[in-house]
Coordinates of C-alpha atoms and ligand atoms in Angstrom, one line a residue:
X242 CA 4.6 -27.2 -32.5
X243 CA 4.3 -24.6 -30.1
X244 CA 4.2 -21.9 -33.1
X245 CA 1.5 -24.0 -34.6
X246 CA -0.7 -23.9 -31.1
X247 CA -0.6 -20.7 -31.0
X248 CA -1.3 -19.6 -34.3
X249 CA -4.5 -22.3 -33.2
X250 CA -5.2 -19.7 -29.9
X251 CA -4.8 -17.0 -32.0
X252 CA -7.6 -17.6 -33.9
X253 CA -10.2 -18.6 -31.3
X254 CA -9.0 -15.5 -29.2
X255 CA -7.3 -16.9 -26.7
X256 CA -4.1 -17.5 -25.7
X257 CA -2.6 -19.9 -24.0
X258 CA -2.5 -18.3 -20.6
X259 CA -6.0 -16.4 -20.9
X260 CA -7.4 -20.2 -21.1
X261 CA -6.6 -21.2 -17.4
X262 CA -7.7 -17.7 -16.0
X263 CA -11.4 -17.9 -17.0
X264 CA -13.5 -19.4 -13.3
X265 CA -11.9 -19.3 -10.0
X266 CA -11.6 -23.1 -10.3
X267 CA -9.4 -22.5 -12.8
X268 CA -6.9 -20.3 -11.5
X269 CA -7.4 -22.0 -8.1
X270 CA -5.4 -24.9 -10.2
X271 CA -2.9 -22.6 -11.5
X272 CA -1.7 -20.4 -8.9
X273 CA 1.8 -20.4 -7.9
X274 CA 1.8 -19.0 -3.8
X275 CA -0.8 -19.5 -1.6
X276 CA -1.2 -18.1 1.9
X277 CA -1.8 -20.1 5.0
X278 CA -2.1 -19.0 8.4
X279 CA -0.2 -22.0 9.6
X280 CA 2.7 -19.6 8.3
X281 CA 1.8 -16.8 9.7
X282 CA 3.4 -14.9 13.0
X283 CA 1.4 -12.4 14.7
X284 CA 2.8 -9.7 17.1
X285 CA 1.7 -9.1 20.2
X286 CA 2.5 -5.7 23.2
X287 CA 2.1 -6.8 26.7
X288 CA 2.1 -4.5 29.1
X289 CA 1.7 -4.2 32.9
X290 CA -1.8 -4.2 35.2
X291 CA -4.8 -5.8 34.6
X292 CA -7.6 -5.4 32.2
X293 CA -5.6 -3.6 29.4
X294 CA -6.7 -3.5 26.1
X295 CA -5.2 -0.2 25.2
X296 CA -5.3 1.0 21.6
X297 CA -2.3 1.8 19.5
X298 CA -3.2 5.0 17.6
X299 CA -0.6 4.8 15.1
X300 CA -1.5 1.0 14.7
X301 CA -5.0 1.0 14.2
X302 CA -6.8 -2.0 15.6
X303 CA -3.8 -3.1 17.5
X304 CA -3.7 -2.9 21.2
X305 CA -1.1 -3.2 24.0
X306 CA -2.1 -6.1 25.9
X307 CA -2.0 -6.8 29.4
X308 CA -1.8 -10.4 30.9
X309 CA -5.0 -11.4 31.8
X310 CA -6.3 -10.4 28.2
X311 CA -4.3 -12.8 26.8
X312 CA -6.1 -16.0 27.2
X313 CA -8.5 -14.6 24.6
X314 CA -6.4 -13.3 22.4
X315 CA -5.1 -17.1 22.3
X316 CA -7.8 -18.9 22.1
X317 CA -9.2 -16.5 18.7
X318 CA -6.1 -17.5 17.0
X319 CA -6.5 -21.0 17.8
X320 CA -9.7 -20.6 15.8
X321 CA -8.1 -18.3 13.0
X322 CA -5.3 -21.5 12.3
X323 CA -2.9 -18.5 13.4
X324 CA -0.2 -20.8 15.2
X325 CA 2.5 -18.4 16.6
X326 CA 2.9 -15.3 18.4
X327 CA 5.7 -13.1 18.4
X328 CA 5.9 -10.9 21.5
X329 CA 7.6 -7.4 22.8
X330 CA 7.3 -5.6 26.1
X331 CA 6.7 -2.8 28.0
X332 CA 8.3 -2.6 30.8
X333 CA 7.2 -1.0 34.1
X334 CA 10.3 1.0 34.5
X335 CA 13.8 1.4 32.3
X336 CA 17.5 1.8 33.1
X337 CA 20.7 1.7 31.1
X338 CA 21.2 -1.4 30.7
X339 CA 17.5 -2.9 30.5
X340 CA 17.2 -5.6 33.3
X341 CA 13.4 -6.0 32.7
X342 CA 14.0 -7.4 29.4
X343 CA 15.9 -10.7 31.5
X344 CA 14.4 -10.7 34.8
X345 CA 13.0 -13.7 35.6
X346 CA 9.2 -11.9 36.4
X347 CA 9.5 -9.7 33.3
X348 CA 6.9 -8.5 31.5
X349 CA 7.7 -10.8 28.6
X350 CA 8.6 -14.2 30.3
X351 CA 4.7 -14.1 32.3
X352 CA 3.3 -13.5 28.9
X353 CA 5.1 -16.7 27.6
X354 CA 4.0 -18.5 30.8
X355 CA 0.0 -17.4 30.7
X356 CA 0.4 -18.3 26.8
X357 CA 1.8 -21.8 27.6
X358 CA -1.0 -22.2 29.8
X359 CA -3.2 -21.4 27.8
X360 CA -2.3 -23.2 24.8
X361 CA 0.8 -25.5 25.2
X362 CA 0.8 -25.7 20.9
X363 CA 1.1 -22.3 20.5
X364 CA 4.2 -21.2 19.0
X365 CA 6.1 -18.2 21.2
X366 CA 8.6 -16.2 19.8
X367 CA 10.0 -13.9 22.2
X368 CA 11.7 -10.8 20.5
X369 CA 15.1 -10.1 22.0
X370 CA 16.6 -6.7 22.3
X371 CA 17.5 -3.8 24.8
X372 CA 15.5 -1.2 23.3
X373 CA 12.3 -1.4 24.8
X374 CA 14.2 -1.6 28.1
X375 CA 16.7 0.5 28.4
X376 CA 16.0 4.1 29.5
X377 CA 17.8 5.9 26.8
X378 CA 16.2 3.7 23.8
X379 CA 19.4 2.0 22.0
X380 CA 19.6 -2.6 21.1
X381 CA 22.4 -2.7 23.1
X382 CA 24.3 -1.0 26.2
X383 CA 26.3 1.8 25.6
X384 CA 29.8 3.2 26.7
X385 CA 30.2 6.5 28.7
X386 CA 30.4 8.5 25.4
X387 CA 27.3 7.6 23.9
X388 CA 28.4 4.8 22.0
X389 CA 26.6 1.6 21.2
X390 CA 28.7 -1.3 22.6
X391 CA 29.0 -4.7 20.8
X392 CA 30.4 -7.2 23.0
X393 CA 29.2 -6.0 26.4
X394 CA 25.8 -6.2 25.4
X395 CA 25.9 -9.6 24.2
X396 CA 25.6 -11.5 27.8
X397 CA 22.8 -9.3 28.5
X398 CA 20.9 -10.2 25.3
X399 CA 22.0 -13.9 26.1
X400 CA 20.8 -13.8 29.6
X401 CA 17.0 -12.4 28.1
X402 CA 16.9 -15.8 25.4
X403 CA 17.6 -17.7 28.2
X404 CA 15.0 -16.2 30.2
X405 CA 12.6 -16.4 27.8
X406 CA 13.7 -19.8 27.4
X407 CA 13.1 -20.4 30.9
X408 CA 9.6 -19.3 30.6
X409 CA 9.2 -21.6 28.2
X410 CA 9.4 -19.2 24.6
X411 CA 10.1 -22.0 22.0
X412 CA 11.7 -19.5 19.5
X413 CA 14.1 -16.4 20.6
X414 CA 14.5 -14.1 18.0
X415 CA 17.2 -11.6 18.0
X416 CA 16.3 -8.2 16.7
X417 CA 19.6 -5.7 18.1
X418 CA 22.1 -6.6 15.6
X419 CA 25.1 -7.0 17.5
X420 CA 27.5 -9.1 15.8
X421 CA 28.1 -12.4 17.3
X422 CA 24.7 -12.3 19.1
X423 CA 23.3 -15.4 17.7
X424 CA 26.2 -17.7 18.7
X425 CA 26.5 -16.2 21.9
X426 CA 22.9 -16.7 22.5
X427 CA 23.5 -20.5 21.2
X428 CA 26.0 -21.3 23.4
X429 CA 23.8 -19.6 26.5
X430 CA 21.1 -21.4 25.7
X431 CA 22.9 -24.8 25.3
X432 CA 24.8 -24.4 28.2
X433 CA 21.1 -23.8 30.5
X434 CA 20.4 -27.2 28.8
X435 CA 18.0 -25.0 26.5
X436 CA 19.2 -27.0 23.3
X437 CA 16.3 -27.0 21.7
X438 CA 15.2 -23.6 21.8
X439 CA 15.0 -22.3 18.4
X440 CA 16.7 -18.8 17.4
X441 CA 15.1 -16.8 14.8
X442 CA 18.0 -14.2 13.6
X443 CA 16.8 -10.8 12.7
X444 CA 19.7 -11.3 9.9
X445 CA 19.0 -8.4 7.4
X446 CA 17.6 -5.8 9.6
X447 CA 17.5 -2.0 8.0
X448 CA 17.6 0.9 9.3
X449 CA 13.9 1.6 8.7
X450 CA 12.0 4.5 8.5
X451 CA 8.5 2.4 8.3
X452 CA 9.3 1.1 12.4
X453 CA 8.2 4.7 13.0
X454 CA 4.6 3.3 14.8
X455 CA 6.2 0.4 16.1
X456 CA 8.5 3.1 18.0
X457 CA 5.5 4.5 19.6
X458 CA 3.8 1.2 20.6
X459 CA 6.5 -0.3 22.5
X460 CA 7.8 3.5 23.3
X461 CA 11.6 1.8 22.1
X462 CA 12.3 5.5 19.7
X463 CA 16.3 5.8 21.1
X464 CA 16.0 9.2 23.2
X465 CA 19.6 10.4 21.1
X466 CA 21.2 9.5 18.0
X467 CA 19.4 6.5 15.7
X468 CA 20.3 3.1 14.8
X469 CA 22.0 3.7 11.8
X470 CA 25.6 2.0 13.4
X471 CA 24.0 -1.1 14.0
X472 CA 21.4 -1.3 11.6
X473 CA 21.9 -2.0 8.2
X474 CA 22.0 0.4 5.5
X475 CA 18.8 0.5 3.1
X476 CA 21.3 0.7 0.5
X477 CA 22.8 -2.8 0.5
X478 CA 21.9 -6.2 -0.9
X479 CA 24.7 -7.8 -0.8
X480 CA 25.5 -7.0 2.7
X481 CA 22.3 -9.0 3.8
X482 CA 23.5 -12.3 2.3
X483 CA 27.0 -11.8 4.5
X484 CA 24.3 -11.3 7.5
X485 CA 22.8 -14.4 6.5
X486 CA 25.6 -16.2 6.1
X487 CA 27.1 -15.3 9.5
X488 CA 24.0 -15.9 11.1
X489 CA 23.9 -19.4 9.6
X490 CA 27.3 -20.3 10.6
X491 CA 25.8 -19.3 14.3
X492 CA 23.5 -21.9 14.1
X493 CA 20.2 -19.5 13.6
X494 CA 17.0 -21.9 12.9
X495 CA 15.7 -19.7 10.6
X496 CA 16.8 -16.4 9.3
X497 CA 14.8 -12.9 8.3
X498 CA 14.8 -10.0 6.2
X499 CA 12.8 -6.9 7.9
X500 CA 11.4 -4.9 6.6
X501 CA 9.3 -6.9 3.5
X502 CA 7.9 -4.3 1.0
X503 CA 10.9 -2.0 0.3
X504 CA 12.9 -5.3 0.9
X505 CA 11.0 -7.8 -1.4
X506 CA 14.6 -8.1 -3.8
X507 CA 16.7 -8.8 -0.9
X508 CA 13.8 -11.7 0.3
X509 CA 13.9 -13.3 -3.1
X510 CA 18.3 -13.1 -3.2
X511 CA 18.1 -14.6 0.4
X512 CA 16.1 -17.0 -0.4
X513 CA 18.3 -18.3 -3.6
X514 CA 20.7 -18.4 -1.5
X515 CA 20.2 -20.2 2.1
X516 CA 18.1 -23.7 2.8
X517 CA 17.3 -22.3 6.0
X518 CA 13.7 -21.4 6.6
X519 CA 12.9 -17.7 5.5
X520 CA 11.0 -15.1 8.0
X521 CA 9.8 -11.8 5.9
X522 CA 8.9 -9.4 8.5
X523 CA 6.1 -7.0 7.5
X524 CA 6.3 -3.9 9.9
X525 CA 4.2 -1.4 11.3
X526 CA 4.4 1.3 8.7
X527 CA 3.9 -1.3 6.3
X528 CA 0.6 -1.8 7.7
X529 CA -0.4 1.5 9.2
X530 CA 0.5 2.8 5.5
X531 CA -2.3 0.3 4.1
X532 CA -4.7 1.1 7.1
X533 CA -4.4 4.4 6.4
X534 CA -5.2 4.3 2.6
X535 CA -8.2 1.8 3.4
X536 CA -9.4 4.5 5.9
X537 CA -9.5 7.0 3.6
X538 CA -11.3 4.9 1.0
X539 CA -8.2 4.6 -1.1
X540 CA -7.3 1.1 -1.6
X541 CA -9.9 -2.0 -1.4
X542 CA -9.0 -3.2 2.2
X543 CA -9.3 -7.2 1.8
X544 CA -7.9 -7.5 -1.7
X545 CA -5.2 -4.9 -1.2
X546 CA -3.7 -6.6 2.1
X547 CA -4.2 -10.2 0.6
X548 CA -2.4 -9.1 -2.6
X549 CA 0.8 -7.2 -0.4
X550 CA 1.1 -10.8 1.7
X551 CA 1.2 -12.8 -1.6
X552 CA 3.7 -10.4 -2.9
X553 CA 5.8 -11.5 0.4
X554 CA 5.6 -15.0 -0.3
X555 CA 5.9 -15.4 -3.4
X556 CA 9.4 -13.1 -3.7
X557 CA 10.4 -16.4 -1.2
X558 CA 9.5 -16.1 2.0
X559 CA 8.4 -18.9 4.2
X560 CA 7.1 -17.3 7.2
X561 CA 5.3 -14.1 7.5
X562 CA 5.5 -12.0 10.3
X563 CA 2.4 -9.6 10.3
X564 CA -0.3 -7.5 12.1
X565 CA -2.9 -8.3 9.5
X566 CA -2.8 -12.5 10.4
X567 CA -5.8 -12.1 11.9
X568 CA -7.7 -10.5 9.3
X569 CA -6.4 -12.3 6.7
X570 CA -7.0 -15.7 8.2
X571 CA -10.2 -14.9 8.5
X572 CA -10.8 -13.8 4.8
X573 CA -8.6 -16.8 3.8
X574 CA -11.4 -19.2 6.0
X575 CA -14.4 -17.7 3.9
X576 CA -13.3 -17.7 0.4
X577 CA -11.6 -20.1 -2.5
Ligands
LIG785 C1 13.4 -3.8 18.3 C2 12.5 -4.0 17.2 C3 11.9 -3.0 16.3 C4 11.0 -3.7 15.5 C5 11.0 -5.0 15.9 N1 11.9 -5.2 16.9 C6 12.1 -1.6 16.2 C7 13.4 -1.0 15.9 O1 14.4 -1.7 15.5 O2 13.5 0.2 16.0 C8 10.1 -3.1 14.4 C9 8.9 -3.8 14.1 C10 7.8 -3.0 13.4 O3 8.1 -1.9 12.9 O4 6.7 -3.5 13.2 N2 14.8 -3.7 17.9
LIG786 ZN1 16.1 -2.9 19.5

């Protein structure tokens, strides 16, 4: 039958698949992944004083933020359908063992208060880690020799979700990988009577080379050494479904594979094998590495950053963490 069909399609030139490509109706039918920006998370870098909008030059159009901007900043992805933030720090000063990232006033927890404020149905995600606290760079606290310590950093990382909690952050998202971090931070949280604050585990985090403008936008490079001991080797695949797995067992909400492009295997592997929602999280070289291109005149700059997003989604994930949101929800709102 279907021999006889095609030898049919044959003839009038088409085949069977051509057919259902021919008007944008058409393929509207037909396609497979869409993107939303209802699933989309977009990263914000608050810093200190007032009236801040500082550009990030390895990040171009993305800014550290102060407070007071925002509001704004809110209110335009209210209006993009962009429903969640994800948020890092800068800190006014650093030490070894990074108390800005849990004081109570810390940069982070007034952003999650002015956001709340602002707009009670926005989603806050508040990254959790040392680095962009501590004075010598490192996720966690380390020993008199230099050495990244496991266990001792974990009530510190538990005592920023709680206060991130506390300021009223309705996801915390763990980004150090420590092991044991995200039941730690469960129990923390529980026992503050935080129980329904929602942990997003960094699960398969590698040891990147394309965080390199991240590292300079929230000034978190480590000062010695690199994260290679805690991070996860670009290597492995297998490794990030034992991450997964651990991190489920923890009681993580949803789980994430960072970064997405060099990583878009692993994303489709974890997301065979886990029912729990699936954060891809497409990093700063990712998207200076397109900016770039577009600058140059290289790459078409709406149809090359729709088609990388798709390519994130359709290898499995569910959520998409991303500078371009904004852009992209706003070519989403004016086309098929
Ligand atoms: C902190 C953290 C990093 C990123 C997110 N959280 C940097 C790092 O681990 O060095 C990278 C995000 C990006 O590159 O966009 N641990
Ligand atoms: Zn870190």
């Amino acid at each position: 039958m279907i021999a006889e069909l095609e030898r049919r399609t044959a003839t009038s030139g088409f085949t069977r698949t051509r057919r259902t490509r021919r008007t944008a109706a058409l393929r509207g039918l037909v396609r497979e992944t869409r993107l939303e920006p209802s699933s989309f998370v977009y990263p914000l870098f608050v810093t200190h004083g007032s009236d801040v909008r500082e550009p990030i030059e390895s990040m171009p159009d993305q800014y550290r933020l102060s407070t007071d901007q925002l509001g704004a900043e809110a209110r335009e992805l209210r209006s993009l359908g962009v429903r969640a933030v994800l948020l890092f720090g800068l800190p006014a000063s650093k030490d070894a063992t990074g108390s800005e990232g849990y004081a109570s006033d810390g940069i982070v927890q007034q952003a999650v208060r002015v956001l709340k404020d602002v707009d009670p149905d926005l989603a806050v995600i508040c990254d959790v880690c040392l680095c962009e606290y501590t004075d010598h760079g490192h996720c966690g606290v380390l020993s008199a020799t230099g050495e990244v310590l496991n266990d001792e950093s974990l009530p510190l990382l538990s005592q920023m979700a709680v206060s991130c909690a506390e300021a009223g952050a309705d996801i915390v998202a763990p980004s150090d990988m420590m092991d044991g971090r995200v039941g730690a931070i469960r129990e923390a949280l529980d026992e503050a009577d935080f129980a329904e604050t929602a942990i997003m585990a960094y699960s398969a985090k590698y040891s990147s080379g394309y965080y390199g403008p991240f590292r300079e936008a929230a000034d978190s490079a480590p000062q010695f050494g690199d994260r290679r001991g805690y991070q996860m080797d670009p290597a492995n695949a297998r490794e990030a479904l034992r991450e997964v797995e651990a991190d489920e067992a923890e009681h993580a909400d949803i789980t994430m594979v960072k970064p997405a492009l060099a990583y878009l295997d692993v994303i489709r592997q974890v997301r065979d094998r886990t029912d729990l929602p699936l954060a891809a999280y497409n990093v700063s070289g990712e998207y200076s590495m397109l900016k770039a291109a577009i600058a140059n005149g290289w790459l078409e700059e709406e149809r090359i950053i729709l088609e990388t997003l798709t390519s994130i989604r359709r290898a499995g994930a569910d959520i998409l963490i991303t500078y371009h949101a904004k852009e992209a929800a706003r070519w989403l709102a004016t086309h098929d």
